[in-house]
Amino acid sequence: KNLSSFQQHCTSQRIMILREQEVPDGEAVQPTCKKSASLEGDRANVCLLILLYLLQGVVLGLGESVPMVLQSKGVNYNDQAIFSITAWPYSVKLLWAPIVDAVYSNRFGRRKSWLVPAQYLIGITMLCVSYRANAWIDDPAGPRIVLLTVFFFLLTFLAATQDVALDGWAITMLKRENIGYAATCGSVGQTIGISVGFFVFMSLESADFCNAYLRSEPLPYGVLTLSSFLNYFGWIFLMTTTLVMLFKNEETLFTDEEHSLGVLDTYKKLIRIIRLPAIKTFSIFLLTMSISFSACDAISWLKLVRLGLDREKFALATTVIIPVKVSLLLFFWKRMTGEKSMDIFMKIYPLRLAFNLVASVFIWSTAQMLMGLDVPSYFYGLLILIYGCIQIASYFMMVNRFAFYTRTSDPALGGTYMTLMNTLSNLGMAWPNSLVLLLVDPLTFSQCSTDAENTCSNSKWIKECAGECKTYVDGYYVLIAICTVFGLLWLRWAIPTVRELQRKDPKEWKVSSGSQKKSENSQFL
């Protein structure tokens, strides 16, 4: 029976809310009020979540650093497109998320049943591959793209499985009034982890950086190699996972519906979730939102390396952005994770779109700035400013989305709800990036100055050119223009759509449990 909404004045320690309840006939409605956010009793949980997201971020950051290393080895954009497949497990993890939600050991813990094995396998895989990683990268015939892709695909698959379990655990680990901190924990943890796997690794792997800042006597290699980095973090994963397994108890709050849902039931409910009108509309939003930025994000920084910028200098120049991003998030987190977080997303989007043009102009002028032996001092300042603005805008937009996910997710199927939205978001970023990497070479028209039949379309033909490879049409700039125009058109649809989605009743995001037949065969290990 639907009852009218009610309001109640709360004390200074609570806030007033408006809530519609359903209660059986004859029962009194007990007004409730929502506690204001306080970390009292949740500080240890926040630290643990940040640590676990940090480990996940290390895997992601390492996956981002390898394309830079490959680019410095002279691979073409088609090879980069093949390696970009390693990001796809995050985009299709919805396929096994219901299994993670429904199959578990009640005694061991619902989320730990998957998080612990996934992290153990990540550690073991890192240790095993650490013995061959350097040989794959430095193969005289060229980097072993297929082997590297298979290895990092496996690592990302395991990290995606850990992410499914961790997203669900974050919802139940924190108090309900602190659920907004889940977005902050995920963003801060992943950012630090990605910086370790990307910026720290590339800097310490560089002989020039280590000789300039860390050594008194120069050596021809860096402090770290890919193999040693994998070895170190393989052990860190194993030790951290063991501590979590032994000392962190999972307090699972079951509902009758959770007890009743098996694997097939969860897939059936997932299908019902996807069929919800609100989810359908939001799915289109998530799958198309990143098309506008794909050329800028996937190609720009690889093009800098191709133009002659040392990858370790790129890593060093952009390291200063990390503390700025984290500090800004901590300062603005209440606004970023508020009830209208997607309004902020839509305000940032046009600014982010404008940086497509800013980045392309910077890339165009980089060739002239890097021609001399001495790179102008202002070059790195411009790099930090442009790259920093793009990263901070993308970072805030991610937090806005994550906060929206936590508010619309059903705690009874937290892992599946969160994973559905995160999966659609990741898929919306992955498929445009892979597509533009495949298109950039076909849309580029070059010719060898001494051989009209040599189009300089791959590394072999470039080496065979006795003269100079002249580019008449650069596919990068063509794709930047196409993506930017698409973004302007997309905004006309997205702005009113987001407003409508935020006005929807929370019940429109959830499948009614009353209409679903309860299954008697729960899937417990």
Coordinates of C-alpha atoms in Angstrom, one line a residue:
K1 CA 0.0 0.0 0.0
N2 CA 1.5 3.4 -1.0
L3 CA 1.5 6.0 1.7
S4 CA 2.0 9.7 1.3
S5 CA 5.4 11.2 1.8
F6 CA 6.2 12.7 5.2
Q7 CA 8.8 15.0 6.7
Q8 CA 10.4 15.0 10.1
H9 CA 12.7 17.6 11.6
C10 CA 16.0 16.0 12.7
T11 CA 18.5 17.1 15.3
S12 CA 21.7 18.9 14.4
Q13 CA 23.4 15.4 14.0
R14 CA 20.8 14.4 11.4
I15 CA 19.3 15.8 8.2
M16 CA 15.7 16.1 7.0
I17 CA 14.7 13.7 4.2
L18 CA 11.6 13.0 2.2
R19 CA 10.8 9.3 1.8
E20 CA 8.0 7.2 0.4
Q21 CA 7.5 3.9 2.1
E22 CA 5.5 0.7 1.5
V23 CA 4.1 -1.0 4.6
P24 CA 1.5 -3.8 5.1
D25 CA -2.0 -2.8 6.0
G26 CA -2.5 -2.2 9.6
E27 CA 1.1 -1.4 10.5
A28 CA 2.1 2.1 11.6
V29 CA 4.6 4.1 9.7
Q30 CA 7.7 4.8 11.7
P31 CA 9.3 8.1 10.5
T32 CA 13.0 7.8 9.9
C33 CA 15.7 10.2 9.3
K34 CA 19.1 9.8 7.6
K35 CA 22.3 10.3 9.6
S36 CA 24.7 12.8 8.3
A37 CA 27.9 11.4 7.0
S38 CA 30.5 10.7 9.7
L39 CA 33.6 8.5 9.4
E40 CA 33.3 7.4 13.1
G41 CA 33.7 3.7 13.0
D42 CA 34.4 3.6 9.2
R43 CA 38.0 5.0 9.1
A44 CA 39.6 1.6 8.9
N45 CA 37.1 0.5 6.2
V46 CA 37.9 3.6 4.1
C47 CA 41.6 2.9 4.4
L48 CA 41.1 -0.8 3.4
L49 CA 39.0 0.2 0.4
I50 CA 41.6 2.7 -0.8
L51 CA 44.3 0.0 -0.5
L52 CA 42.3 -2.6 -2.4
Y53 CA 41.4 -0.1 -5.2
L54 CA 45.1 1.0 -5.2
L55 CA 46.2 -2.6 -6.0
Q56 CA 43.6 -2.7 -8.8
G57 CA 44.9 0.6 -10.1
V58 CA 48.5 -0.7 -10.3
V59 CA 47.4 -3.3 -12.8
L60 CA 45.5 -0.7 -14.8
G61 CA 48.4 1.8 -14.7
L62 CA 50.9 -0.9 -15.9
G63 CA 48.6 -1.6 -18.7
E64 CA 48.6 2.1 -19.7
S65 CA 52.4 2.3 -19.5
V66 CA 53.1 -0.6 -21.9
P67 CA 51.7 1.3 -25.0
M68 CA 54.1 4.1 -24.3
V69 CA 57.0 1.5 -24.2
L70 CA 55.8 -0.1 -27.3
Q71 CA 55.5 3.2 -29.1
S72 CA 59.1 4.0 -28.3
K73 CA 60.0 0.6 -29.9
G74 CA 58.5 1.8 -33.2
V75 CA 55.2 -0.3 -33.3
N76 CA 52.4 1.0 -35.5
Y77 CA 48.9 2.1 -34.5
N78 CA 47.5 -1.3 -35.6
D79 CA 49.7 -3.0 -33.1
Q80 CA 48.5 -0.5 -30.5
A81 CA 44.9 -1.4 -31.4
I82 CA 45.6 -5.1 -30.8
F83 CA 47.1 -4.3 -27.4
S84 CA 44.1 -2.1 -26.6
I85 CA 42.1 -5.3 -26.4
T86 CA 43.6 -5.8 -22.9
A87 CA 41.2 -3.2 -21.6
W88 CA 38.1 -5.0 -22.7
P89 CA 37.6 -7.3 -19.7
Y90 CA 36.5 -4.2 -17.8
S91 CA 34.0 -3.7 -20.6
V92 CA 32.4 -7.1 -20.6
K93 CA 32.7 -8.1 -16.9
L94 CA 29.0 -8.0 -16.7
L95 CA 29.0 -11.4 -18.3
W96 CA 30.3 -13.0 -15.1
A97 CA 29.2 -10.4 -12.5
P98 CA 26.0 -12.3 -11.6
I99 CA 28.1 -15.4 -10.9
V100 CA 30.3 -13.3 -8.5
D101 CA 27.1 -12.0 -6.8
A102 CA 25.3 -15.4 -6.5
V103 CA 28.0 -18.0 -6.0
Y104 CA 30.0 -17.7 -2.8
S105 CA 30.9 -19.3 0.5
N106 CA 28.7 -18.0 3.2
R107 CA 31.3 -18.9 5.8
F108 CA 34.2 -17.2 4.1
G109 CA 32.3 -14.1 3.0
R110 CA 30.2 -13.1 0.0
R111 CA 32.8 -10.7 -1.5
K112 CA 35.9 -12.3 -0.1
S113 CA 35.0 -15.5 -1.9
W114 CA 36.0 -13.8 -5.1
L115 CA 38.3 -11.0 -4.1
V116 CA 40.8 -13.2 -2.4
P117 CA 41.2 -15.8 -5.2
A118 CA 41.3 -13.1 -7.8
Q119 CA 44.1 -11.2 -6.0
Y120 CA 46.1 -14.4 -5.4
L121 CA 45.9 -15.2 -9.1
I122 CA 47.1 -11.7 -10.0
G123 CA 50.1 -12.1 -7.7
I124 CA 50.9 -15.6 -9.0
T125 CA 50.6 -14.5 -12.7
M126 CA 52.8 -11.5 -12.1
L127 CA 55.5 -13.7 -10.5
C128 CA 55.4 -16.3 -13.3
V129 CA 55.5 -13.8 -16.2
S130 CA 58.2 -11.7 -14.5
Y131 CA 60.8 -14.2 -15.8
R132 CA 59.9 -13.5 -19.5
A133 CA 58.5 -10.0 -19.6
N134 CA 61.8 -8.3 -20.5
A135 CA 62.5 -10.7 -23.3
W136 CA 59.0 -10.1 -24.8
I137 CA 59.6 -6.3 -24.8
D138 CA 63.1 -6.3 -26.1
D139 CA 62.9 -9.1 -28.7
P140 CA 65.3 -8.2 -31.6
A141 CA 62.5 -9.0 -34.1
G142 CA 60.2 -6.5 -32.4
P143 CA 58.0 -6.6 -29.3
R144 CA 55.9 -9.8 -28.9
I145 CA 52.6 -8.0 -29.2
V146 CA 50.4 -11.2 -29.0
L147 CA 52.1 -12.6 -25.9
L148 CA 52.0 -9.2 -24.2
T149 CA 48.4 -8.8 -25.1
V150 CA 47.4 -12.3 -23.7
F151 CA 49.3 -11.7 -20.5
F152 CA 47.8 -8.2 -19.8
F153 CA 44.4 -9.4 -20.9
L154 CA 44.5 -12.1 -18.2
L155 CA 45.7 -9.6 -15.6
T156 CA 42.9 -7.2 -16.5
F157 CA 40.4 -10.0 -16.4
L158 CA 41.4 -10.9 -12.9
A159 CA 41.4 -7.2 -11.9
A160 CA 37.9 -6.8 -13.3
T161 CA 36.7 -9.8 -11.3
Q162 CA 38.2 -8.2 -8.2
D163 CA 36.5 -5.0 -9.1
V164 CA 33.1 -6.7 -9.3
A165 CA 33.5 -8.1 -5.8
L166 CA 35.0 -4.9 -4.4
D167 CA 32.3 -2.6 -5.8
G168 CA 29.7 -4.8 -4.0
W169 CA 31.7 -5.0 -0.8
A170 CA 32.1 -1.2 -0.7
I171 CA 28.4 -0.8 -0.6
T172 CA 28.0 -3.1 2.5
M173 CA 31.3 -2.4 4.2
L174 CA 30.5 1.3 4.8
K175 CA 27.6 2.6 6.8
R176 CA 24.7 3.7 4.7
E177 CA 25.2 7.4 5.6
N178 CA 28.8 7.1 4.4
I179 CA 28.0 5.4 1.1
G180 CA 29.1 8.6 -0.8
Y181 CA 32.7 7.8 0.4
A182 CA 32.7 4.7 -1.8
A183 CA 33.2 7.0 -4.8
T184 CA 36.0 8.8 -3.1
C185 CA 37.7 5.6 -2.0
G186 CA 37.5 4.1 -5.5
S187 CA 38.8 7.3 -7.2
V188 CA 41.6 8.1 -4.8
G189 CA 42.8 4.4 -4.6
Q190 CA 42.7 3.8 -8.3
T191 CA 44.4 7.2 -9.0
I192 CA 47.3 6.4 -6.7
G193 CA 47.6 2.9 -8.1
I194 CA 47.5 4.0 -11.7
S195 CA 50.2 6.6 -10.9
V196 CA 52.4 3.8 -9.4
G197 CA 51.9 1.5 -12.4
F198 CA 52.3 4.3 -15.0
F199 CA 54.2 7.3 -13.8
V200 CA 56.4 5.6 -11.2
F201 CA 57.2 2.6 -13.3
M202 CA 58.1 4.6 -16.4
S203 CA 60.3 7.0 -14.4
L204 CA 62.2 4.3 -12.5
E205 CA 62.5 2.2 -15.7
S206 CA 64.3 5.0 -17.4
A207 CA 68.1 5.0 -17.2
D208 CA 68.2 8.8 -17.9
F209 CA 65.9 9.6 -15.0
C210 CA 67.7 7.3 -12.6
N211 CA 71.1 8.6 -13.6
A212 CA 70.0 12.2 -13.2
Y213 CA 68.1 11.9 -9.9
L214 CA 68.9 8.7 -8.1
R215 CA 72.5 7.7 -8.8
S216 CA 75.9 9.1 -8.3
E217 CA 77.4 6.9 -11.0
P218 CA 75.5 6.5 -14.3
L219 CA 74.4 3.0 -15.5
P220 CA 72.8 2.0 -18.8
Y221 CA 69.6 0.8 -17.2
G222 CA 67.0 2.0 -14.8
V223 CA 66.3 1.0 -11.2
L224 CA 63.3 -1.1 -12.4
T225 CA 62.5 -3.3 -15.4
L226 CA 59.1 -4.7 -16.3
S227 CA 60.2 -8.0 -14.9
S228 CA 61.4 -6.7 -11.6
F229 CA 58.2 -4.5 -11.2
L230 CA 56.0 -7.5 -11.8
N231 CA 58.1 -9.5 -9.3
Y232 CA 57.8 -6.9 -6.6
F233 CA 54.1 -6.4 -7.0
G234 CA 53.4 -10.1 -7.3
W235 CA 54.7 -10.5 -3.8
I236 CA 52.8 -7.4 -2.6
F237 CA 49.5 -8.8 -3.9
L238 CA 50.1 -12.2 -2.2
M239 CA 51.0 -10.6 1.2
T240 CA 48.2 -8.1 1.2
T241 CA 45.6 -10.6 0.1
T242 CA 46.7 -13.0 2.9
L243 CA 46.3 -10.2 5.5
V244 CA 42.8 -9.4 4.2
M245 CA 41.8 -13.0 4.2
L246 CA 43.0 -13.6 7.8
F247 CA 42.1 -10.4 9.6
K248 CA 39.2 -8.7 7.7
N249 CA 35.8 -10.3 8.5
E250 CA 33.0 -9.6 6.1
E251 CA 29.7 -8.7 7.7
T252 CA 27.1 -9.7 5.1
L253 CA 23.6 -8.3 5.6
F254 CA 21.3 -10.7 3.8
T255 CA 17.8 -10.1 2.7
D256 CA 15.3 -12.8 1.9
E257 CA 15.8 -12.0 -1.8
E258 CA 19.5 -12.4 -1.6
H259 CA 19.1 -15.8 0.0
S260 CA 16.8 -16.8 -2.8
L261 CA 18.8 -15.7 -5.8
G262 CA 21.0 -18.3 -7.5
V263 CA 23.1 -17.9 -10.6
L264 CA 20.3 -18.3 -13.1
D265 CA 18.0 -16.1 -11.0
T266 CA 20.6 -13.4 -10.9
Y267 CA 21.0 -13.5 -14.7
K268 CA 17.2 -13.3 -15.0
K269 CA 17.0 -10.3 -12.7
L270 CA 19.9 -8.7 -14.6
I271 CA 17.9 -9.0 -17.8
R272 CA 15.0 -7.4 -16.0
I273 CA 17.3 -4.6 -14.7
I274 CA 18.5 -3.9 -18.3
R275 CA 14.9 -3.7 -19.5
L276 CA 14.1 -0.9 -17.1
P277 CA 13.4 2.3 -19.1
A278 CA 15.8 4.3 -16.9
I279 CA 18.6 1.8 -17.4
K280 CA 18.0 1.6 -21.1
T281 CA 18.3 5.4 -21.5
F282 CA 21.3 5.6 -19.2
S283 CA 23.0 2.7 -21.1
I284 CA 22.8 4.7 -24.3
F285 CA 24.3 7.7 -22.5
L286 CA 27.2 5.6 -21.1
L287 CA 28.0 3.9 -24.4
T288 CA 28.3 7.1 -26.4
M289 CA 29.6 9.7 -23.9
S290 CA 33.3 9.0 -24.6
I291 CA 33.2 8.9 -28.4
S292 CA 33.9 12.7 -28.3
F293 CA 37.2 12.2 -26.5
S294 CA 38.4 9.0 -28.0
A295 CA 40.9 10.4 -30.6
C296 CA 42.4 12.8 -28.0
D297 CA 42.7 10.2 -25.3
A298 CA 43.9 7.2 -27.4
I299 CA 46.2 8.9 -29.8
S300 CA 47.5 12.2 -28.6
W301 CA 50.1 11.1 -26.0
L302 CA 51.3 8.2 -28.2
K303 CA 51.8 10.8 -30.9
L304 CA 54.0 12.8 -28.6
V305 CA 56.3 9.8 -28.1
R306 CA 56.4 9.2 -31.9
L307 CA 57.4 12.8 -32.4
G308 CA 60.4 12.3 -30.2
L309 CA 59.3 13.1 -26.6
D310 CA 61.0 10.6 -24.2
R311 CA 58.3 8.6 -22.4
E312 CA 60.0 9.0 -19.0
K313 CA 60.0 12.8 -19.4
F314 CA 56.4 12.6 -20.2
A315 CA 55.8 10.6 -17.1
L316 CA 57.9 13.0 -15.0
A317 CA 56.3 16.1 -16.4
T318 CA 52.8 14.8 -15.6
T319 CA 53.5 13.4 -12.2
V320 CA 52.7 16.7 -10.5
I321 CA 49.1 16.4 -11.7
I322 CA 48.4 13.4 -9.3
P323 CA 48.5 15.3 -6.0
V324 CA 46.5 18.1 -7.6
K325 CA 43.8 15.7 -8.7
V326 CA 43.5 14.0 -5.3
S327 CA 43.6 17.3 -3.4
L328 CA 40.9 18.8 -5.6
L329 CA 38.7 15.8 -5.2
L330 CA 39.0 15.8 -1.4
F331 CA 38.2 19.5 -1.3
F332 CA 35.2 19.2 -3.6
W333 CA 34.0 15.7 -2.8
K334 CA 30.7 16.8 -1.3
R335 CA 29.8 18.7 -4.5
M336 CA 31.1 15.9 -6.7
T337 CA 29.0 13.2 -4.9
G338 CA 25.9 15.2 -4.2
E339 CA 22.4 14.3 -5.3
K340 CA 22.8 16.3 -8.5
S341 CA 26.3 15.0 -9.3
M342 CA 25.4 14.5 -13.0
D343 CA 24.6 18.2 -13.4
I344 CA 28.3 18.8 -12.6
F345 CA 29.2 16.1 -15.2
M346 CA 27.3 18.0 -17.9
K347 CA 28.9 21.3 -17.0
I348 CA 32.4 19.8 -17.2
Y349 CA 31.7 18.0 -20.5
P350 CA 31.9 21.1 -22.9
L351 CA 35.2 22.2 -21.3
R352 CA 36.6 18.7 -21.8
L353 CA 35.4 18.8 -25.4
A354 CA 37.2 22.1 -26.0
F355 CA 40.5 20.5 -25.0
N356 CA 40.2 18.2 -28.0
L357 CA 41.2 21.2 -30.1
V358 CA 43.7 22.5 -27.5
A359 CA 45.5 19.2 -27.5
S360 CA 45.5 18.8 -31.3
V361 CA 47.1 22.3 -31.6
F362 CA 49.7 21.4 -29.0
I363 CA 50.5 18.2 -30.8
W364 CA 50.8 20.0 -34.2
S365 CA 53.3 22.5 -32.7
T366 CA 55.3 19.9 -30.8
A367 CA 57.2 18.8 -33.9
Q368 CA 58.7 22.3 -34.2
M369 CA 59.4 22.6 -30.4
L370 CA 61.2 19.2 -30.4
M371 CA 63.4 19.8 -33.5
G372 CA 66.3 21.4 -31.6
L373 CA 68.6 19.7 -29.1
D374 CA 67.3 21.9 -26.3
V375 CA 63.5 21.6 -25.7
P376 CA 62.0 25.0 -24.7
S377 CA 61.3 25.2 -21.0
Y378 CA 57.8 26.4 -21.7
F379 CA 57.1 23.1 -23.6
Y380 CA 56.8 21.1 -20.4
G381 CA 54.8 23.8 -18.7
L382 CA 52.3 23.6 -21.6
L383 CA 52.3 19.8 -21.4
I384 CA 51.5 19.8 -17.7
L385 CA 48.8 22.4 -18.1
I386 CA 47.0 20.7 -21.0
Y387 CA 47.4 17.2 -19.9
G388 CA 46.5 18.2 -16.3
C389 CA 43.3 19.9 -17.3
I390 CA 42.2 16.9 -19.4
Q391 CA 43.0 14.5 -16.6
I392 CA 41.3 16.5 -13.9
A393 CA 38.2 17.0 -16.0
S394 CA 38.0 13.3 -16.8
Y395 CA 38.7 12.5 -13.1
F396 CA 35.9 14.6 -11.8
M397 CA 33.5 13.3 -14.5
M398 CA 34.3 9.8 -13.4
V399 CA 33.6 10.6 -9.7
N400 CA 30.3 12.2 -10.7
R401 CA 29.2 9.1 -12.5
F402 CA 30.4 6.8 -9.7
A403 CA 28.4 8.8 -7.1
F404 CA 25.3 8.5 -9.4
Y405 CA 25.8 4.7 -9.6
T406 CA 26.0 4.3 -5.8
R407 CA 22.7 6.2 -5.4
T408 CA 20.8 4.2 -8.0
S409 CA 22.2 0.7 -7.1
D410 CA 20.2 -1.8 -5.2
P411 CA 22.2 -3.1 -2.1
A412 CA 20.6 -6.5 -2.5
L413 CA 22.4 -6.9 -5.8
G414 CA 25.1 -4.3 -5.2
G415 CA 27.8 -6.0 -7.2
T416 CA 25.6 -6.6 -10.3
Y417 CA 24.1 -3.1 -10.3
M418 CA 27.4 -1.3 -9.8
T419 CA 29.1 -3.6 -12.3
L420 CA 26.4 -3.0 -14.9
M421 CA 26.9 0.7 -14.8
N422 CA 30.7 0.5 -14.6
T423 CA 30.8 -2.0 -17.4
L424 CA 28.7 0.2 -19.7
S425 CA 30.9 3.1 -18.8
N426 CA 34.1 1.2 -19.5
L427 CA 32.7 -0.3 -22.7
G428 CA 31.8 3.3 -23.8
M429 CA 35.5 4.2 -23.5
A430 CA 37.0 1.0 -24.8
W431 CA 35.3 0.6 -28.1
P432 CA 35.8 4.1 -29.4
N433 CA 39.5 4.0 -28.4
S434 CA 40.1 0.7 -30.2
L435 CA 38.2 2.0 -33.3
V436 CA 40.2 5.3 -33.6
L437 CA 43.5 3.4 -33.3
L438 CA 42.4 1.1 -36.1
L439 CA 41.3 4.1 -38.2
V440 CA 44.2 6.5 -37.8
D441 CA 46.6 4.7 -40.2
P442 CA 44.0 4.2 -43.0
L443 CA 43.0 7.9 -42.7
T444 CA 46.7 9.0 -42.9
F445 CA 48.0 9.7 -46.4
S446 CA 51.8 9.8 -46.7
Q447 CA 54.4 9.3 -49.5
C448 CA 58.1 8.7 -49.7
S449 CA 59.8 11.7 -51.4
T450 CA 62.0 9.3 -53.5
D451 CA 59.5 6.6 -54.2
A452 CA 55.9 7.5 -55.3
E453 CA 54.7 3.9 -54.7
N454 CA 55.9 3.8 -51.1
T455 CA 53.1 5.2 -48.9
C456 CA 55.1 4.9 -45.6
S457 CA 52.0 3.2 -44.1
N458 CA 54.0 0.9 -41.8
S459 CA 57.4 0.7 -40.1
K460 CA 58.8 -1.5 -42.9
W461 CA 58.0 0.9 -45.7
I462 CA 59.3 3.8 -43.6
K463 CA 62.7 2.1 -43.2
E464 CA 62.8 1.4 -46.9
C465 CA 62.2 5.0 -47.8
A466 CA 65.5 6.4 -48.9
G467 CA 64.2 10.0 -48.7
E468 CA 61.7 11.6 -46.4
C469 CA 58.2 10.4 -45.6
K470 CA 55.9 13.4 -46.2
T471 CA 52.4 13.3 -44.6
Y472 CA 49.7 15.1 -46.6
V473 CA 46.7 14.1 -44.5
D474 CA 47.2 13.1 -40.8
G475 CA 44.4 10.7 -39.7
Y476 CA 44.8 12.0 -36.1
Y477 CA 43.5 15.5 -37.0
V478 CA 40.7 14.0 -39.1
L479 CA 39.6 11.9 -36.2
I480 CA 39.8 14.9 -33.8
A481 CA 37.5 16.9 -36.0
I482 CA 35.0 14.1 -36.4
C483 CA 34.9 13.3 -32.6
T484 CA 34.5 17.0 -31.7
V485 CA 31.6 17.5 -34.1
F486 CA 30.0 14.4 -32.7
G487 CA 30.4 15.7 -29.2
L488 CA 28.6 19.0 -30.0
L489 CA 25.7 17.0 -31.4
W490 CA 25.7 14.6 -28.5
L491 CA 25.3 17.4 -26.0
R492 CA 22.0 18.5 -27.5
W493 CA 20.6 15.1 -26.6
A494 CA 22.4 14.4 -23.3
I495 CA 21.7 17.6 -21.3
P496 CA 17.8 17.2 -21.2
T497 CA 18.3 13.4 -20.9
V498 CA 20.4 13.7 -17.7
R499 CA 18.0 16.1 -16.1
E500 CA 15.2 13.6 -16.7
L501 CA 17.2 10.7 -15.3
Q502 CA 18.0 12.6 -12.1
R503 CA 14.3 13.4 -11.5
K504 CA 13.3 9.8 -11.6
D505 CA 12.0 8.1 -8.5
P506 CA 14.6 5.7 -7.0
K507 CA 12.1 2.9 -7.5
E508 CA 12.4 3.3 -11.3
W509 CA 16.0 2.1 -11.1
K510 CA 15.1 -1.1 -9.2
V511 CA 13.3 -4.3 -10.1
S512 CA 10.3 -4.9 -7.9
S513 CA 11.0 -7.9 -5.7
G514 CA 7.4 -8.5 -5.0
S515 CA 6.7 -9.6 -8.6
Q516 CA 9.6 -12.0 -8.8
K517 CA 9.2 -15.6 -8.1
K518 CA 11.5 -16.8 -5.3
S519 CA 13.8 -19.6 -6.2
E520 CA 14.3 -22.3 -3.6
N521 CA 17.7 -23.5 -4.8
S522 CA 20.3 -21.0 -3.6
Q523 CA 23.8 -21.3 -5.0
F524 CA 26.1 -21.6 -2.0
L525 CA 29.5 -23.3 -2.0

